[in-house]
PDB file of C-alpha atoms in Angstrom:
ATOM      1  CA  SER A   1       0.000   0.000   0.000  1.00 47.00           C
ATOM      2  CA  PRO A   2       1.212   3.523  -0.662  1.00 51.00           C
ATOM      3  CA  VAL A   3       3.113   5.363   2.020  1.00 55.00           C
ATOM      4  CA  ALA A   4       0.974   8.021   3.694  1.00 60.00           C
ATOM      5  CA  LEU A   5       2.347  11.527   3.763  1.00 76.00           C
ATOM      6  CA  PRO A   6       3.971  12.296   7.106  1.00 87.00           C
ATOM      7  CA  PRO A   7       3.503  15.620   8.921  1.00 89.00           C
ATOM      8  CA  PHE A   8       7.055  16.945   8.480  1.00 94.00           C
ATOM      9  CA  PHE A   9       6.417  17.877   4.843  1.00 95.00           C
ATOM     10  CA  MET A  10       4.068  20.624   6.006  1.00 94.00           C
ATOM     11  CA  ARG A  11       5.470  24.061   5.250  1.00 95.00           C
ATOM     12  CA  GLY A  12       7.078  25.500   8.378  1.00 96.00           C
ATOM     13  CA  SER A  13       8.034  22.142   9.882  1.00 97.00           C
ATOM     14  CA  ILE A  14      11.282  22.375  11.819  1.00 98.00           C
ATOM     15  CA  ILE A  15      14.004  20.021  10.648  1.00 98.00           C
ATOM     16  CA  GLN A  16      17.202  19.321  12.584  1.00 98.00           C
ATOM     17  CA  LEU A  17      20.332  18.756  10.520  1.00 97.00           C
ATOM     18  CA  ALA A  18      23.060  16.362  11.662  1.00 95.00           C
ATOM     19  CA  ASP A  19      25.143  19.247  13.079  1.00 96.00           C
ATOM     20  CA  GLY A  20      22.200  20.415  15.191  1.00 96.00           C
ATOM     21  CA  GLU A  21      21.178  23.350  13.000  1.00 97.00           C
ATOM     22  CA  LEU A  22      17.432  23.898  12.659  1.00 98.00           C
ATOM     23  CA  LYS A  23      15.835  24.774   9.314  1.00 98.00           C
ATOM     24  CA  ARG A  24      12.326  24.919   7.937  1.00 98.00           C
ATOM     25  CA  VAL A  25      11.503  22.118   5.511  1.00 98.00           C
ATOM     26  CA  GLU A  26      10.952  24.596   2.673  1.00 98.00           C
ATOM     27  CA  ASP A  27      14.415  26.141   3.221  1.00 98.00           C
ATOM     28  CA  LEU A  28      16.419  22.930   2.887  1.00 98.00           C
ATOM     29  CA  LYS A  29      19.127  22.853   0.233  1.00 97.00           C
ATOM     30  CA  THR A  30      20.936  19.968  -1.449  1.00 97.00           C
ATOM     31  CA  GLU A  31      24.035  20.791   0.619  1.00 97.00           C
ATOM     32  CA  ASP A  32      22.097  20.310   3.870  1.00 97.00           C
ATOM     33  CA  PHE A  33      21.459  16.665   3.014  1.00 97.00           C
ATOM     34  CA  ILE A  34      24.994  16.066   1.739  1.00 96.00           C
ATOM     35  CA  GLN A  35      26.634  17.643   4.786  1.00 96.00           C
ATOM     36  CA  SER A  36      24.323  15.848   7.213  1.00 96.00           C
ATOM     37  CA  ALA A  37      25.107  12.495   5.615  1.00 95.00           C
ATOM     38  CA  GLU A  38      28.849  13.244   5.770  1.00 94.00           C
ATOM     39  CA  ILE A  39      28.562  13.634   9.554  1.00 93.00           C
ATOM     40  CA  SER A  40      26.456  10.502   9.934  1.00 90.00           C
ATOM     41  CA  SER A  41      28.305   7.311  10.776  1.00 86.00           C
ATOM     42  CA  GLU A  42      25.467   5.083   9.586  1.00 89.00           C
ATOM     43  CA  LEU A  43      23.769   6.803   6.662  1.00 90.00           C
ATOM     44  CA  LYS A  44      25.046   7.511   3.171  1.00 91.00           C
ATOM     45  CA  ILE A  45      23.487   9.715   0.508  1.00 93.00           C
ATOM     46  CA  ASP A  46      22.801   7.989  -2.765  1.00 92.00           C
ATOM     47  CA  SER A  47      21.751   9.417  -6.097  1.00 95.00           C
ATOM     48  CA  SER A  48      18.525   7.769  -7.194  1.00 97.00           C
ATOM     49  CA  THR A  49      17.469   8.438 -10.757  1.00 97.00           C
ATOM     50  CA  VAL A  50      13.775   8.239 -11.660  1.00 98.00           C
ATOM     51  CA  GLU A  51      13.494   5.562 -14.363  1.00 98.00           C
ATOM     52  CA  ARG A  52       9.716   5.102 -14.618  1.00 98.00           C
ATOM     53  CA  ILE A  53       6.540   6.557 -13.151  1.00 98.00           C
ATOM     54  CA  ASP A  54       3.448   4.319 -13.408  1.00 97.00           C
ATOM     55  CA  SER A  55      -0.053   4.347 -11.974  1.00 95.00           C
ATOM     56  CA  GLY A  56      -0.404   2.724  -8.563  1.00 91.00           C
ATOM     57  CA  GLN A  57      -3.041   0.459  -7.046  1.00 90.00           C
ATOM     58  CA  SER A  58      -5.269   3.385  -6.106  1.00 89.00           C
ATOM     59  CA  PRO A  59      -6.094   6.455  -8.215  1.00 88.00           C
ATOM     60  CA  ASN A  60      -3.988   8.805  -6.120  1.00 91.00           C
ATOM     61  CA  ALA A  61      -0.936   6.532  -5.967  1.00 93.00           C
ATOM     62  CA  VAL A  62       2.042   6.136  -8.263  1.00 96.00           C
ATOM     63  CA  VAL A  63       4.768   3.526  -8.535  1.00 96.00           C
ATOM     64  CA  ILE A  64       8.165   5.118  -9.039  1.00 97.00           C
ATOM     65  CA  GLN A  65      11.088   3.027 -10.221  1.00 97.00           C
ATOM     66  CA  PHE A  66      14.492   4.330  -9.185  1.00 97.00           C
ATOM     67  CA  SER A  67      17.977   3.394 -10.265  1.00 96.00           C
ATOM     68  CA  VAL A  68      19.883   3.637  -6.985  1.00 94.00           C
ATOM     69  CA  GLY A  69      23.551   4.420  -6.431  1.00 90.00           C
ATOM     70  CA  GLU A  70      26.611   3.467  -8.417  1.00 88.00           C
ATOM     71  CA  LEU A  71      25.349  -0.096  -8.793  1.00 88.00           C
ATOM     72  CA  LYS A  72      22.143   1.221 -10.396  1.00 92.00           C
ATOM     73  CA  ALA A  73      20.028  -1.133  -8.311  1.00 92.00           C
ATOM     74  CA  GLN A  74      16.387  -1.073  -9.371  1.00 94.00           C
ATOM     75  CA  VAL A  75      14.056  -0.146  -6.524  1.00 94.00           C
ATOM     76  CA  CYS A  76      10.303   0.503  -6.788  1.00 94.00           C
ATOM     77  CA  VAL A  77       8.278   2.492  -4.284  1.00 93.00           C
ATOM     78  CA  GLU A  78       4.545   3.157  -4.263  1.00 93.00           C
ATOM     79  CA  VAL A  79       3.613   6.542  -2.868  1.00 92.00           C
ATOM     80  CA  LEU A  80       0.775   9.032  -3.013  1.00 93.00           C
ATOM     81  CA  VAL A  81       1.027  11.443  -5.944  1.00 95.00           C
ATOM     82  CA  GLU A  82       1.700  14.348  -3.561  1.00 95.00           C
ATOM     83  CA  TYR A  83       4.696  12.682  -1.870  1.00 95.00           C
ATOM     84  CA  PRO A  84       7.705  14.990  -2.312  1.00 96.00           C
ATOM     85  CA  PHE A  85      11.221  13.869  -3.147  1.00 97.00           C
ATOM     86  CA  PHE A  86      14.261  16.127  -2.985  1.00 98.00           C
ATOM     87  CA  VAL A  87      15.891  16.470  -6.405  1.00 98.00           C
ATOM     88  CA  PHE A  88      19.605  17.361  -6.474  1.00 97.00           C
ATOM     89  CA  GLY A  89      20.087  20.998  -7.346  1.00 92.00           C
ATOM     90  CA  GLN A  90      16.339  21.580  -7.707  1.00 95.00           C
ATOM     91  CA  GLY A  91      14.597  20.906  -4.404  1.00 97.00           C
ATOM     92  CA  TRP A  92      11.228  19.396  -3.522  1.00 98.00           C
ATOM     93  CA  SER A  93       9.470  17.689  -6.414  1.00 98.00           C
ATOM     94  CA  SER A  94       6.383  15.478  -6.589  1.00 97.00           C
ATOM     95  CA  CYS A  95       4.299  13.736  -9.231  1.00 97.00           C
ATOM     96  CA  CYS A  96       1.465  16.178  -8.511  1.00 97.00           C
ATOM     97  CA  PRO A  97       2.993  19.442  -7.316  1.00 97.00           C
ATOM     98  CA  ASP A  98      -0.369  21.214  -7.281  1.00 97.00           C
ATOM     99  CA  ARG A  99      -1.701  18.704  -4.771  1.00 95.00           C
ATOM    100  CA  THR A 100       1.457  18.892  -2.632  1.00 95.00           C
ATOM    101  CA  THR A 101       1.124  22.651  -2.513  1.00 95.00           C
ATOM    102  CA  GLN A 102      -2.591  22.411  -1.764  1.00 93.00           C
ATOM    103  CA  LEU A 103      -2.188  19.892   1.076  1.00 92.00           C
ATOM    104  CA  PHE A 104       1.129  20.973   2.593  1.00 94.00           C
ATOM    105  CA  GLU A 105       1.757  24.485   1.304  1.00 95.00           C
ATOM    106  CA  LEU A 106       5.133  23.145   0.166  1.00 95.00           C
ATOM    107  CA  SER A 107       6.276  24.543  -3.168  1.00 95.00           C
ATOM    108  CA  CYS A 108       7.180  21.706  -5.496  1.00 95.00           C
ATOM    109  CA  ALA A 109       8.429  21.108  -8.996  1.00 98.00           C
ATOM    110  CA  LYS A 110       7.065  18.286 -11.157  1.00 98.00           C
ATOM    111  CA  LEU A 111       8.963  15.037 -10.624  1.00 98.00           C
ATOM    112  CA  CYS A 112      10.008  13.660 -14.009  1.00 98.00           C
ATOM    113  CA  VAL A 113      11.819  10.655 -15.443  1.00 98.00           C
ATOM    114  CA  GLY A 114      15.532  11.457 -15.359  1.00 98.00           C
ATOM    115  CA  ASP A 115      15.388  13.499 -12.157  1.00 98.00           C
ATOM    116  CA  VAL A 116      18.065  12.553  -9.635  1.00 98.00           C
ATOM    117  CA  CYS A 117      16.684  12.329  -6.105  1.00 98.00           C
ATOM    118  CA  VAL A 118      18.391  12.318  -2.723  1.00 97.00           C
ATOM    119  CA  SER A 119      18.035   8.935  -1.030  1.00 96.00           C
ATOM    120  CA  LEU A 120      19.694   7.134   1.835  1.00 94.00           C
ATOM    121  CA  THR A 121      21.356   3.789   2.290  1.00 90.00           C
ATOM    122  CA  LEU A 122      23.359   2.313   5.128  1.00 87.00           C
ATOM    123  CA  ARG A 123      27.104   2.963   4.919  1.00 83.00           C
ATOM    124  CA  SER A 124      27.820  -0.688   5.505  1.00 75.00           C
ATOM    125  CA  LEU A 125      25.716  -3.689   6.328  1.00 58.00           C
ATOM    126  CA  ARG A 126      28.718  -5.579   7.587  1.00 50.00           C
TER     127      ARG A 126
ATOM    128  CA  VAL B   1       6.944  22.669  18.337  1.00 85.00           C
ATOM    129  CA  PRO B   2       8.050  19.253  17.126  1.00 92.00           C
ATOM    130  CA  VAL B   3      11.500  18.936  15.595  1.00 97.00           C
ATOM    131  CA  PHE B   4      12.081  16.248  12.998  1.00 97.00           C
ATOM    132  CA  PRO B   5      15.472  14.712  12.095  1.00 96.00           C
ATOM    133  CA  TRP B   6      16.733  15.479   8.583  1.00 96.00           C
ATOM    134  CA  HIS B   7      16.886  11.830   7.586  1.00 95.00           C
ATOM    135  CA  SER B   8      13.159  11.335   8.094  1.00 94.00           C
ATOM    136  CA  LEU B   9      12.612  13.463   4.955  1.00 95.00           C
ATOM    137  CA  VAL B  10      14.665  11.232   2.705  1.00 94.00           C
ATOM    138  CA  PRO B  11      13.470   7.876   1.363  1.00 91.00           C
ATOM    139  CA  PHE B  12      15.526   4.903   2.394  1.00 89.00           C
ATOM    140  CA  LEU B  13      16.075   3.121  -0.906  1.00 87.00           C
ATOM    141  CA  ALA B  14      18.057   0.055   0.009  1.00 76.00           C
ATOM    142  CA  PRO B  15      19.061  -2.159  -2.869  1.00 64.00           C
ATOM    143  CA  THR B  16      19.392  -5.844  -2.092  1.00 57.00           C
ATOM    144  CA  GLN B  17      22.971  -6.458  -1.044  1.00 53.00           C
ATOM    145  CA  SER B  18      24.671  -9.108  -3.089  1.00 49.00           C
ATOM    146  CA  ASP B  19      28.051 -10.050  -1.732  1.00 46.00           C
TER     147      ASP B  19
END
């Protein structure tokens, strides 16, 4: 089932970076994620390229296929159309930016095939 | 006011590890 949209995507939500700095969700920059992951001992930023966007099980859901990391592992996620992803160098983007803005007052670009999103993996599973 | 950790905003896309 699609992942419901959590409250921290609401405009004005306070986000704590890895160094303790507080920022509003709408003010986050690509560098904030990169620098936070550099500090983290467990988490690593990966580049996840959008390969496909298909309809989901319900009318307001989409299945997004990503190519993750250097190994280009194929990973599919089903989310609501308003679910925002952070695109490198661009910022928040969703499959239905109008709906994201309507529900969460978060300005969004349209998420498209070829966009490179910020994602996380564990630094090492060993 | 609730404060959320930065990593909660980012999807955890874990490829299957093959080693």
